[in-house]
């Protein structure tokens, strides 16, 4: 049975999509079968894995509307062992369309059940909000990875997210775990980066991944080529970091 991990933080620009895409590719090259669900209307995870988002006719939107099955929405990607349920800007409308529907928080959980056994890992790239889309992801997930950038205001909003996770555990999904807090955009030359690492590790100790994702130019270049860092530059710091994260997650199983 595949482990379903949501990558969530309502703050934008913390490395959610970068983490989802490159973790998926890293797990893939480590011989794990991976499904990536793009639950962000910006569809950056989809384009980052070579999908032409303009041509998506079946994806996360249709899936949540129950207009197609998970099997019908799945596409192959350029990454080894990685499939995707792509997103499209249409997904923006889902929050309004689901609002009066019963069991609206369970839409994703219901449709994803049928493919769980075909994958080792299912990763959900969440939108930068705590709306219905993210709620659906957390209700369906076994665990959540929270990326935190090593910058000023890093912990701002984290309390709100942790409270949301607590209420999801209480009301919708008692089995939801925190897989870990992932420090991203780390620059060892900056005192601030080191202070944030120290602060997060002191506050959350065992909840923090040992792997830290360093700032890396190649990492930010890769999506414009529709590739993960593993294919764009396997020798880069970014590729090493994400392979290390993948191994850390596998070892926890």
mmCIF file of C-alpha atoms in Angstrom:
data_model
loop_
_atom_site.group_PDB
_atom_site.id
_atom_site.type_symbol
_atom_site.label_atom_id
_atom_site.label_comp_id
_atom_site.label_asym_id
_atom_site.label_seq_id
_atom_site.Cartn_x
_atom_site.Cartn_y
_atom_site.Cartn_z
ATOM 1 C CA UNK A 1 0.000 0.000 0.000
ATOM 2 C CA UNK A 2 1.482 3.362 -1.003
ATOM 3 C CA UNK A 3 2.358 5.923 1.631
ATOM 4 C CA UNK A 4 0.598 9.197 0.907
ATOM 5 C CA UNK A 5 2.584 12.309 1.871
ATOM 6 C CA UNK A 6 1.289 15.878 1.545
ATOM 7 C CA UNK A 7 3.851 18.679 1.163
ATOM 8 C CA UNK A 8 2.182 21.683 2.758
ATOM 9 C CA UNK A 9 2.790 25.207 4.030
ATOM 10 C CA UNK A 10 0.382 28.107 3.491
ATOM 11 C CA UNK A 11 3.357 30.428 2.989
ATOM 12 C CA UNK A 12 4.364 30.777 -0.652
ATOM 13 C CA UNK A 13 7.962 30.518 -1.834
ATOM 14 C CA UNK A 14 9.183 28.045 0.782
ATOM 15 C CA UNK A 15 10.160 25.301 -1.672
ATOM 16 C CA UNK A 16 6.988 23.159 -1.651
ATOM 17 C CA UNK A 17 6.884 22.417 -5.371
ATOM 18 C CA UNK A 18 10.671 22.129 -5.659
ATOM 19 C CA UNK A 19 10.552 19.579 -2.852
ATOM 20 C CA UNK A 20 7.623 17.609 -4.284
ATOM 21 C CA UNK A 21 9.131 17.334 -7.781
ATOM 22 C CA UNK A 22 12.683 16.523 -6.704
ATOM 23 C CA UNK A 23 11.704 14.185 -3.884
ATOM 24 C CA UNK A 24 9.483 12.285 -6.349
ATOM 25 C CA UNK A 25 12.350 12.025 -8.869
ATOM 26 C CA UNK A 26 14.805 10.971 -6.138
ATOM 27 C CA UNK A 27 12.480 8.232 -4.847
ATOM 28 C CA UNK A 28 12.008 7.157 -8.473
ATOM 29 C CA UNK A 29 15.719 6.645 -9.139
ATOM 30 C CA UNK A 30 15.911 4.732 -5.849
ATOM 31 C CA UNK A 31 13.519 2.193 -7.449
ATOM 32 C CA UNK A 32 10.323 3.362 -5.747
ATOM 33 C CA UNK A 33 7.132 3.742 -7.765
ATOM 34 C CA UNK A 34 5.833 7.277 -7.228
ATOM 35 C CA UNK A 35 2.637 9.153 -8.051
ATOM 36 C CA UNK A 36 2.711 12.944 -7.787
ATOM 37 C CA UNK A 37 -0.648 14.699 -7.372
ATOM 38 C CA UNK A 38 -0.479 18.368 -8.324
ATOM 39 C CA UNK A 39 -3.065 20.057 -6.088
ATOM 40 C CA UNK A 40 -1.880 23.611 -6.787
ATOM 41 C CA UNK A 41 -3.740 25.636 -9.471
ATOM 42 C CA UNK A 42 -0.408 27.194 -10.505
ATOM 43 C CA UNK A 43 0.482 23.734 -11.895
ATOM 44 C CA UNK A 44 4.231 24.275 -11.411
ATOM 45 C CA UNK A 45 4.859 20.664 -10.389
ATOM 46 C CA UNK A 46 3.198 19.533 -13.633
ATOM 47 C CA UNK A 47 5.239 21.811 -15.906
ATOM 48 C CA UNK A 48 8.356 21.043 -13.817
ATOM 49 C CA UNK A 49 8.045 17.424 -14.906
ATOM 50 C CA UNK A 50 7.558 18.164 -18.587
ATOM 51 C CA UNK A 51 3.724 18.256 -18.761
ATOM 52 C CA UNK A 52 2.170 20.811 -21.119
ATOM 53 C CA UNK A 53 -0.408 22.183 -18.668
ATOM 54 C CA UNK A 54 -2.417 23.916 -21.410
ATOM 55 C CA UNK A 55 -3.384 20.528 -22.852
ATOM 56 C CA UNK A 56 -4.492 18.908 -19.577
ATOM 57 C CA UNK A 57 -8.068 17.674 -20.045
ATOM 58 C CA UNK A 58 -8.099 15.241 -17.135
ATOM 59 C CA UNK A 59 -6.315 16.152 -13.933
ATOM 60 C CA UNK A 60 -6.802 17.071 -10.279
ATOM 61 C CA UNK A 61 -9.780 19.333 -11.068
ATOM 62 C CA UNK A 62 -11.762 16.619 -12.887
ATOM 63 C CA UNK A 63 -10.757 14.112 -10.218
ATOM 64 C CA UNK A 64 -12.077 16.252 -7.352
ATOM 65 C CA UNK A 65 -15.264 16.900 -9.323
ATOM 66 C CA UNK A 66 -15.527 13.089 -9.692
ATOM 67 C CA UNK A 67 -15.701 13.521 -13.482
ATOM 68 C CA UNK A 68 -12.923 10.997 -14.057
ATOM 69 C CA UNK A 69 -11.167 8.194 -12.211
ATOM 70 C CA UNK A 70 -7.642 8.413 -10.810
ATOM 71 C CA UNK A 71 -6.525 5.868 -13.438
ATOM 72 C CA UNK A 72 -7.838 8.112 -16.240
ATOM 73 C CA UNK A 73 -6.089 11.208 -14.847
ATOM 74 C CA UNK A 74 -2.635 9.626 -14.434
ATOM 75 C CA UNK A 75 0.092 10.526 -16.950
ATOM 76 C CA UNK A 76 3.694 9.407 -17.332
ATOM 77 C CA UNK A 77 6.429 12.004 -16.681
ATOM 78 C CA UNK A 78 10.004 12.456 -17.877
ATOM 79 C CA UNK A 79 11.247 11.136 -14.517
ATOM 80 C CA UNK A 80 11.967 7.422 -13.949
ATOM 81 C CA UNK A 81 9.200 5.590 -12.050
ATOM 82 C CA UNK A 82 7.209 8.823 -11.569
ATOM 83 C CA UNK A 83 3.603 9.279 -12.725
ATOM 84 C CA UNK A 84 1.550 12.425 -12.220
ATOM 85 C CA UNK A 85 -2.032 13.606 -11.885
ATOM 86 C CA UNK A 86 -1.492 17.071 -13.382
ATOM 87 C CA UNK A 87 -3.080 20.377 -12.477
ATOM 88 C CA UNK A 88 -4.530 23.230 -14.518
ATOM 89 C CA UNK A 89 -5.538 26.816 -13.700
ATOM 90 C CA UNK A 90 -9.199 25.552 -13.672
ATOM 91 C CA UNK A 91 -8.443 24.080 -10.256
ATOM 92 C CA UNK A 92 -8.831 27.589 -8.828
ATOM 93 C CA UNK A 93 -12.620 27.138 -9.052
ATOM 94 C CA UNK A 94 -12.750 23.969 -6.961
ATOM 95 C CA UNK A 95 -12.874 25.759 -3.588
ATOM 96 C CA UNK A 96 -16.151 27.453 -4.586
ATOM 97 C CA UNK A 97 -17.623 24.432 -6.353
ATOM 98 C CA UNK A 98 -17.088 22.046 -3.438
ATOM 99 C CA UNK A 99 -18.299 24.417 -0.740
ATOM 100 C CA UNK A 100 -21.872 23.076 -0.477
ATOM 101 C CA UNK A 101 -21.058 19.451 -1.173
ATOM 102 C CA UNK A 102 -21.359 16.923 1.646
ATOM 103 C CA UNK A 103 -18.123 15.223 2.720
ATOM 104 C CA UNK A 104 -16.249 17.853 0.690
ATOM 105 C CA UNK A 105 -13.016 17.295 2.672
ATOM 106 C CA UNK A 106 -12.980 13.619 1.585
ATOM 107 C CA UNK A 107 -13.176 14.057 -2.207
ATOM 108 C CA UNK A 108 -9.499 13.312 -2.826
ATOM 109 C CA UNK A 109 -9.374 10.467 -0.307
ATOM 110 C CA UNK A 110 -12.300 8.732 -2.016
ATOM 111 C CA UNK A 111 -10.855 8.842 -5.530
ATOM 112 C CA UNK A 112 -7.236 8.027 -4.685
ATOM 113 C CA UNK A 113 -8.021 4.818 -2.770
ATOM 114 C CA UNK A 114 -8.192 2.791 -6.012
ATOM 115 C CA UNK A 115 -4.558 3.482 -7.028
ATOM 116 C CA UNK A 116 -2.839 3.460 -3.613
ATOM 117 C CA UNK A 117 -1.714 -0.149 -3.948
ATOM 118 C CA UNK A 118 0.072 0.534 -7.275
ATOM 119 C CA UNK A 119 2.622 2.960 -5.792
ATOM 120 C CA UNK A 120 5.210 2.980 -3.027
ATOM 121 C CA UNK A 121 4.744 6.720 -2.466
ATOM 122 C CA UNK A 122 2.071 9.239 -3.423
ATOM 123 C CA UNK A 123 3.174 12.867 -2.993
ATOM 124 C CA UNK A 124 0.704 15.767 -3.015
ATOM 125 C CA UNK A 125 1.939 19.248 -3.891
ATOM 126 C CA UNK A 126 -0.429 21.519 -1.925
ATOM 127 C CA UNK A 127 -1.509 25.043 -2.818
ATOM 128 C CA UNK A 128 -0.051 27.893 -0.693
ATOM 129 C CA UNK A 129 -3.214 28.272 1.384
ATOM 130 C CA UNK A 130 -5.174 26.451 4.075
ATOM 131 C CA UNK A 131 -8.314 26.200 1.935
ATOM 132 C CA UNK A 132 -10.367 23.191 0.834
ATOM 133 C CA UNK A 133 -7.682 21.907 -1.534
ATOM 134 C CA UNK A 134 -5.105 21.635 1.247
ATOM 135 C CA UNK A 135 -7.744 20.219 3.593
ATOM 136 C CA UNK A 136 -8.506 17.484 1.040
ATOM 137 C CA UNK A 137 -4.791 16.675 0.811
ATOM 138 C CA UNK A 138 -4.358 16.473 4.598
ATOM 139 C CA UNK A 139 -7.503 14.354 4.987
ATOM 140 C CA UNK A 140 -6.227 11.876 2.382
ATOM 141 C CA UNK A 141 -2.600 11.834 3.570
ATOM 142 C CA UNK A 142 -0.764 9.480 5.918
ATOM 143 C CA UNK A 143 1.729 12.200 6.770
ATOM 144 C CA UNK A 144 2.809 15.750 5.949
ATOM 145 C CA UNK A 145 6.173 17.324 5.139
ATOM 146 C CA UNK A 146 6.402 21.021 6.066
ATOM 147 C CA UNK A 147 9.114 22.953 4.171
ATOM 148 C CA UNK A 148 10.503 25.942 6.103
ATOM 149 C CA UNK A 149 12.842 28.397 4.396
ATOM 150 C CA UNK A 150 15.944 29.486 6.315
ATOM 151 C CA UNK A 151 15.011 33.151 6.194
ATOM 152 C CA UNK A 152 13.520 35.877 8.363
ATOM 153 C CA UNK A 153 9.862 35.173 9.287
ATOM 154 C CA UNK A 154 10.524 31.443 8.723
ATOM 155 C CA UNK A 155 8.375 30.386 11.655
ATOM 156 C CA UNK A 156 5.632 32.896 10.930
ATOM 157 C CA UNK A 157 2.429 31.033 10.116
ATOM 158 C CA UNK A 158 3.852 27.695 11.258
ATOM 159 C CA UNK A 159 1.669 27.750 14.400
ATOM 160 C CA UNK A 160 -1.419 28.241 12.233
ATOM 161 C CA UNK A 161 -0.467 25.296 10.022
ATOM 162 C CA UNK A 162 0.217 23.063 13.037
ATOM 163 C CA UNK A 163 -3.206 24.024 14.456
ATOM 164 C CA UNK A 164 -4.827 23.114 11.124
ATOM 165 C CA UNK A 165 -3.049 19.749 11.196
ATOM 166 C CA UNK A 166 -4.279 19.197 14.783
ATOM 167 C CA UNK A 167 -7.889 19.929 13.829
ATOM 168 C CA UNK A 168 -7.621 17.643 10.753
ATOM 169 C CA UNK A 169 -6.327 14.900 13.077
ATOM 170 C CA UNK A 170 -9.233 15.495 15.447
ATOM 171 C CA UNK A 171 -12.052 15.741 12.882
ATOM 172 C CA UNK A 172 -11.065 14.162 9.547
ATOM 173 C CA UNK A 173 -7.944 12.004 9.775
ATOM 174 C CA UNK A 174 -6.748 10.714 13.135
ATOM 175 C CA UNK A 175 -3.873 8.813 11.484
ATOM 176 C CA UNK A 176 -2.221 11.927 10.005
ATOM 177 C CA UNK A 177 1.430 12.177 11.138
ATOM 178 C CA UNK A 178 3.992 14.905 10.676
ATOM 179 C CA UNK A 179 6.644 13.256 8.509
ATOM 180 C CA UNK A 180 9.001 16.096 9.318
ATOM 181 C CA UNK A 181 9.942 19.760 9.032
ATOM 182 C CA UNK A 182 12.275 20.327 6.088
ATOM 183 C CA UNK A 183 14.680 23.265 6.172
ATOM 184 C CA UNK A 184 15.068 24.743 2.673
ATOM 185 C CA UNK A 185 17.031 27.544 0.944
ATOM 186 C CA UNK A 186 19.874 27.213 3.432
ATOM 187 C CA UNK A 187 22.966 29.364 2.825
ATOM 188 C CA UNK A 188 25.809 28.451 5.182
ATOM 189 C CA UNK A 189 27.458 31.862 4.630
ATOM 190 C CA UNK A 190 24.527 33.717 6.178
ATOM 191 C CA UNK A 191 24.314 34.088 9.926
ATOM 192 C CA UNK A 192 20.529 34.312 9.644
ATOM 193 C CA UNK A 193 20.327 30.900 7.921
ATOM 194 C CA UNK A 194 22.308 29.323 10.748
ATOM 195 C CA UNK A 195 20.136 31.045 13.375
ATOM 196 C CA UNK A 196 16.931 29.742 11.760
ATOM 197 C CA UNK A 197 18.327 26.177 11.637
ATOM 198 C CA UNK A 198 19.282 26.419 15.301
ATOM 199 C CA UNK A 199 15.905 27.863 16.311
ATOM 200 C CA UNK A 200 13.880 25.242 14.405
ATOM 201 C CA UNK A 201 16.018 22.372 15.722
ATOM 202 C CA UNK A 202 15.735 23.661 19.316
ATOM 203 C CA UNK A 203 11.962 24.109 19.061
ATOM 204 C CA UNK A 204 11.073 20.926 17.204
ATOM 205 C CA UNK A 205 14.126 18.633 17.696
ATOM 206 C CA UNK A 206 13.037 15.151 16.494
ATOM 207 C CA UNK A 207 10.476 16.509 14.056
ATOM 208 C CA UNK A 208 13.186 18.108 11.871
ATOM 209 C CA UNK A 209 14.741 16.175 8.967
ATOM 210 C CA UNK A 210 18.516 15.705 9.229
ATOM 211 C CA UNK A 211 18.748 16.632 5.543
ATOM 212 C CA UNK A 212 18.835 20.385 4.865
ATOM 213 C CA UNK A 213 18.163 21.686 1.346
ATOM 214 C CA UNK A 214 20.834 24.212 0.410
ATOM 215 C CA UNK A 215 20.417 27.199 -1.884
ATOM 216 C CA UNK A 216 21.451 26.027 -5.332
ATOM 217 C CA UNK A 217 21.275 27.817 -8.685
ATOM 218 C CA UNK A 218 20.867 24.545 -10.606
ATOM 219 C CA UNK A 219 17.832 23.742 -8.480
ATOM 220 C CA UNK A 220 16.043 26.907 -9.588
ATOM 221 C CA UNK A 221 17.087 26.409 -13.253
ATOM 222 C CA UNK A 222 15.770 22.841 -13.594
ATOM 223 C CA UNK A 223 11.982 23.587 -13.773
ATOM 224 C CA UNK A 224 12.392 25.867 -16.807
ATOM 225 C CA UNK A 225 13.713 22.790 -18.658
ATOM 226 C CA UNK A 226 10.764 20.652 -17.523
ATOM 227 C CA UNK A 227 13.129 18.427 -15.580
ATOM 228 C CA UNK A 228 13.854 17.483 -11.983
ATOM 229 C CA UNK A 229 17.291 18.277 -10.564
ATOM 230 C CA UNK A 230 18.161 14.545 -10.797
ATOM 231 C CA UNK A 231 18.021 14.766 -14.612
ATOM 232 C CA UNK A 232 19.123 18.348 -15.016
ATOM 233 C CA UNK A 233 22.309 18.049 -12.965
ATOM 234 C CA UNK A 234 22.734 14.898 -10.883
ATOM 235 C CA UNK A 235 26.100 16.117 -9.544
ATOM 236 C CA UNK A 236 24.678 19.354 -8.125
ATOM 237 C CA UNK A 237 24.266 20.104 -4.437
ATOM 238 C CA UNK A 238 20.486 20.150 -4.940
ATOM 239 C CA UNK A 239 20.425 16.599 -6.338
ATOM 240 C CA UNK A 240 22.601 15.338 -3.475
ATOM 241 C CA UNK A 241 20.306 17.002 -0.911
ATOM 242 C CA UNK A 242 17.095 15.554 -2.352
ATOM 243 C CA UNK A 243 18.555 12.056 -2.742
ATOM 244 C CA UNK A 244 19.580 12.276 0.902
ATOM 245 C CA UNK A 245 16.023 13.327 1.862
ATOM 246 C CA UNK A 246 14.551 10.421 -0.131
ATOM 247 C CA UNK A 247 16.849 7.943 1.645
ATOM 248 C CA UNK A 248 15.903 9.462 5.025
ATOM 249 C CA UNK A 249 12.185 9.002 4.236
ATOM 250 C CA UNK A 250 12.689 5.421 2.992
ATOM 251 C CA UNK A 251 14.644 4.542 6.152
ATOM 252 C CA UNK A 252 11.709 5.719 8.304
ATOM 253 C CA UNK A 253 9.326 3.170 6.742
#
